mmCIF file of C-alpha atoms in Angstrom:
data_model
loop_
_atom_site.group_PDB
_atom_site.id
_atom_site.type_symbol
_atom_site.label_atom_id
_atom_site.label_comp_id
_atom_site.label_asym_id
_atom_site.label_seq_id
_atom_site.Cartn_x
_atom_site.Cartn_y
_atom_site.Cartn_z
ATOM 1 C CA MET V 1 5.270 11.570 10.440
ATOM 2 C CA ARG V 2 4.194 8.173 11.738
ATOM 3 C CA ALA V 3 5.110 5.813 8.913
ATOM 4 C CA VAL V 4 5.473 2.182 9.992
ATOM 5 C CA ALA V 5 8.362 -0.015 8.838
ATOM 6 C CA LEU V 6 7.287 -3.643 8.533
ATOM 7 C CA PRO V 7 9.660 -6.604 8.615
ATOM 8 C CA LYS V 8 9.161 -9.320 6.028
ATOM 9 C CA GLY V 9 6.011 -11.199 7.068
ATOM 10 C CA GLY V 10 4.817 -8.359 9.318
ATOM 11 C CA GLN V 11 1.354 -6.939 8.934
ATOM 12 C CA LEU V 12 -0.846 -4.028 9.903
ATOM 13 C CA THR V 13 -4.580 -4.376 10.429
ATOM 14 C CA TYR V 14 -6.998 -1.455 10.360
ATOM 15 C CA ARG V 15 -10.695 -1.464 11.143
ATOM 16 C CA PHE V 16 -12.882 1.108 9.419
ATOM 17 C CA THR V 17 -16.534 1.851 8.740
ATOM 18 C CA VAL V 18 -18.312 3.073 5.634
ATOM 19 C CA ASP V 19 -21.662 4.833 5.900
ATOM 20 C CA LYS V 20 -22.865 3.881 2.433
ATOM 21 C CA ALA V 21 -22.503 0.682 0.398
ATOM 22 C CA GLY V 22 -20.812 1.143 -2.960
ATOM 23 C CA ASP V 23 -17.722 0.981 -5.105
ATOM 24 C CA TYR V 24 -14.628 2.641 -3.688
ATOM 25 C CA THR V 25 -10.935 3.001 -4.444
ATOM 26 C CA LEU V 26 -8.560 1.977 -1.688
ATOM 27 C CA GLN V 27 -5.261 3.813 -2.069
ATOM 28 C CA THR V 28 -2.126 2.787 -0.208
ATOM 29 C CA ALA V 29 0.856 5.113 0.073
ATOM 30 C CA LEU V 30 4.238 3.652 0.979
ATOM 31 C CA ILE V 31 7.592 5.338 1.360
ATOM 32 C CA PRO V 32 9.624 4.662 -1.811
ATOM 33 C CA THR V 33 12.617 2.580 -0.758
ATOM 34 C CA HIS V 34 15.260 0.518 -2.526
ATOM 35 C CA ALA V 35 15.902 -3.167 -2.100
ATOM 36 C CA VAL V 36 19.535 -2.934 -1.067
ATOM 37 C CA ASP V 37 19.780 -6.722 -1.289
ATOM 38 C CA GLY V 38 18.749 -6.662 -4.972
ATOM 39 C CA GLY V 39 15.408 -8.375 -4.321
ATOM 40 C CA ASP V 40 11.867 -7.134 -4.784
ATOM 41 C CA ILE V 41 9.840 -4.771 -2.595
ATOM 42 C CA ARG V 42 6.402 -6.395 -2.417
ATOM 43 C CA TYR V 43 3.425 -6.045 -0.130
ATOM 44 C CA SER V 44 -0.156 -7.286 -0.194
ATOM 45 C CA VAL V 45 -3.473 -5.655 0.592
ATOM 46 C CA SER V 46 -6.635 -7.480 1.615
ATOM 47 C CA VAL V 47 -10.052 -6.196 2.651
ATOM 48 C CA ASP V 48 -12.271 -8.344 4.853
ATOM 49 C CA GLY V 49 -10.108 -11.432 4.381
ATOM 50 C CA ALA V 50 -10.483 -11.486 0.585
ATOM 51 C CA GLU V 51 -7.716 -12.863 -1.623
ATOM 52 C CA PRO V 52 -4.772 -10.457 -1.199
ATOM 53 C CA THR V 53 -3.675 -8.202 -4.035
ATOM 54 C CA VAL V 54 0.124 -8.086 -4.369
ATOM 55 C CA TYR V 55 1.981 -4.916 -5.340
ATOM 56 C CA SER V 56 5.645 -4.333 -6.110
ATOM 57 C CA LEU V 57 7.329 -1.014 -5.373
ATOM 58 C CA LYS V 58 10.444 -1.884 -7.342
ATOM 59 C CA GLU V 59 10.907 0.586 -10.202
ATOM 60 C CA PRO V 60 13.675 0.896 -12.790
ATOM 61 C CA PHE V 61 16.181 3.509 -11.605
ATOM 62 C CA ARG V 62 15.378 6.971 -12.965
ATOM 63 C CA SER V 63 12.207 5.769 -14.719
ATOM 64 C CA GLU V 64 9.303 8.213 -14.828
ATOM 65 C CA GLN V 65 7.435 6.295 -12.103
ATOM 66 C CA TRP V 66 10.572 6.228 -9.913
ATOM 67 C CA LYS V 67 10.909 10.014 -10.316
ATOM 68 C CA GLN V 68 7.259 10.622 -9.414
ATOM 69 C CA ASN V 69 7.521 8.414 -6.330
ATOM 70 C CA VAL V 70 10.672 10.174 -5.119
ATOM 71 C CA LEU V 71 9.324 13.686 -5.764
ATOM 72 C CA ARG V 72 6.019 12.872 -4.026
ATOM 73 C CA GLY V 73 7.749 11.008 -1.199
ATOM 74 C CA GLN V 74 5.220 8.206 -1.619
ATOM 75 C CA ALA V 75 4.634 5.256 -3.920
ATOM 76 C CA LEU V 76 0.875 5.052 -4.526
ATOM 77 C CA ARG V 77 -1.100 1.947 -5.433
ATOM 78 C CA SER V 78 -4.891 1.750 -5.911
ATOM 79 C CA LEU V 79 -7.358 -1.102 -5.519
ATOM 80 C CA PRO V 80 -11.031 -0.973 -6.538
ATOM 81 C CA VAL V 81 -13.253 -2.444 -3.812
ATOM 82 C CA SER V 82 -17.001 -2.939 -3.373
ATOM 83 C CA LEU V 83 -18.037 -2.449 0.220
ATOM 84 C CA ASP V 84 -21.247 -2.953 2.122
ATOM 85 C CA GLU V 85 -22.360 -0.416 4.698
ATOM 86 C CA GLY V 86 -20.760 -1.051 8.066
ATOM 87 C CA GLY V 87 -17.464 -2.280 9.465
ATOM 88 C CA HIS V 88 -14.519 -3.634 7.478
ATOM 89 C CA THR V 89 -10.931 -4.763 8.006
ATOM 90 C CA LEU V 90 -7.895 -3.776 5.936
ATOM 91 C CA THR V 91 -4.737 -5.903 6.169
ATOM 92 C CA VAL V 92 -1.390 -4.767 4.750
ATOM 93 C CA ARG V 93 1.349 -7.429 4.805
ATOM 94 C CA ALA V 94 5.046 -7.069 3.949
ATOM 95 C CA LEU V 95 6.111 -9.824 1.555
ATOM 96 C CA ASP V 96 9.681 -8.532 1.385
ATOM 97 C CA GLU V 97 11.946 -6.306 3.468
ATOM 98 C CA HIS V 98 12.003 -2.510 3.045
ATOM 99 C CA ILE V 99 8.219 -1.982 3.331
ATOM 100 C CA VAL V 100 7.304 1.308 5.017
ATOM 101 C CA VAL V 101 3.568 2.070 5.184
ATOM 102 C CA ASP V 102 2.796 5.792 5.259
ATOM 103 C CA GLN V 103 -0.948 6.218 4.612
ATOM 104 C CA TRP V 104 -4.069 4.650 3.259
ATOM 105 C CA ALA V 105 -7.275 6.294 2.077
ATOM 106 C CA LEU V 106 -10.670 5.310 0.767
ATOM 107 C CA PHE V 107 -12.196 7.351 -2.090
#
């Protein structure tokens, strides 16, 4: 119950540690919203200052993905990452309005 709404250009930075080097999946979970202004709903994810990966949450109305997002209450996106043992930094940046970050996890 502590989702964070980000204004366009806003960002969140998290520091985390992994105990073992390896390949992981970074999953971000955002609240599914609608671009009431008709634009896109994009955000980027970057680990340790790497080139950001851009995701769009905009889905066709009543599409299967839209339904899954609404039923789950989250729009999930995954990013494969290779991490060394030790400390890392995750940056989530809002590229458009209507970005609400709910969770992130490393698998």
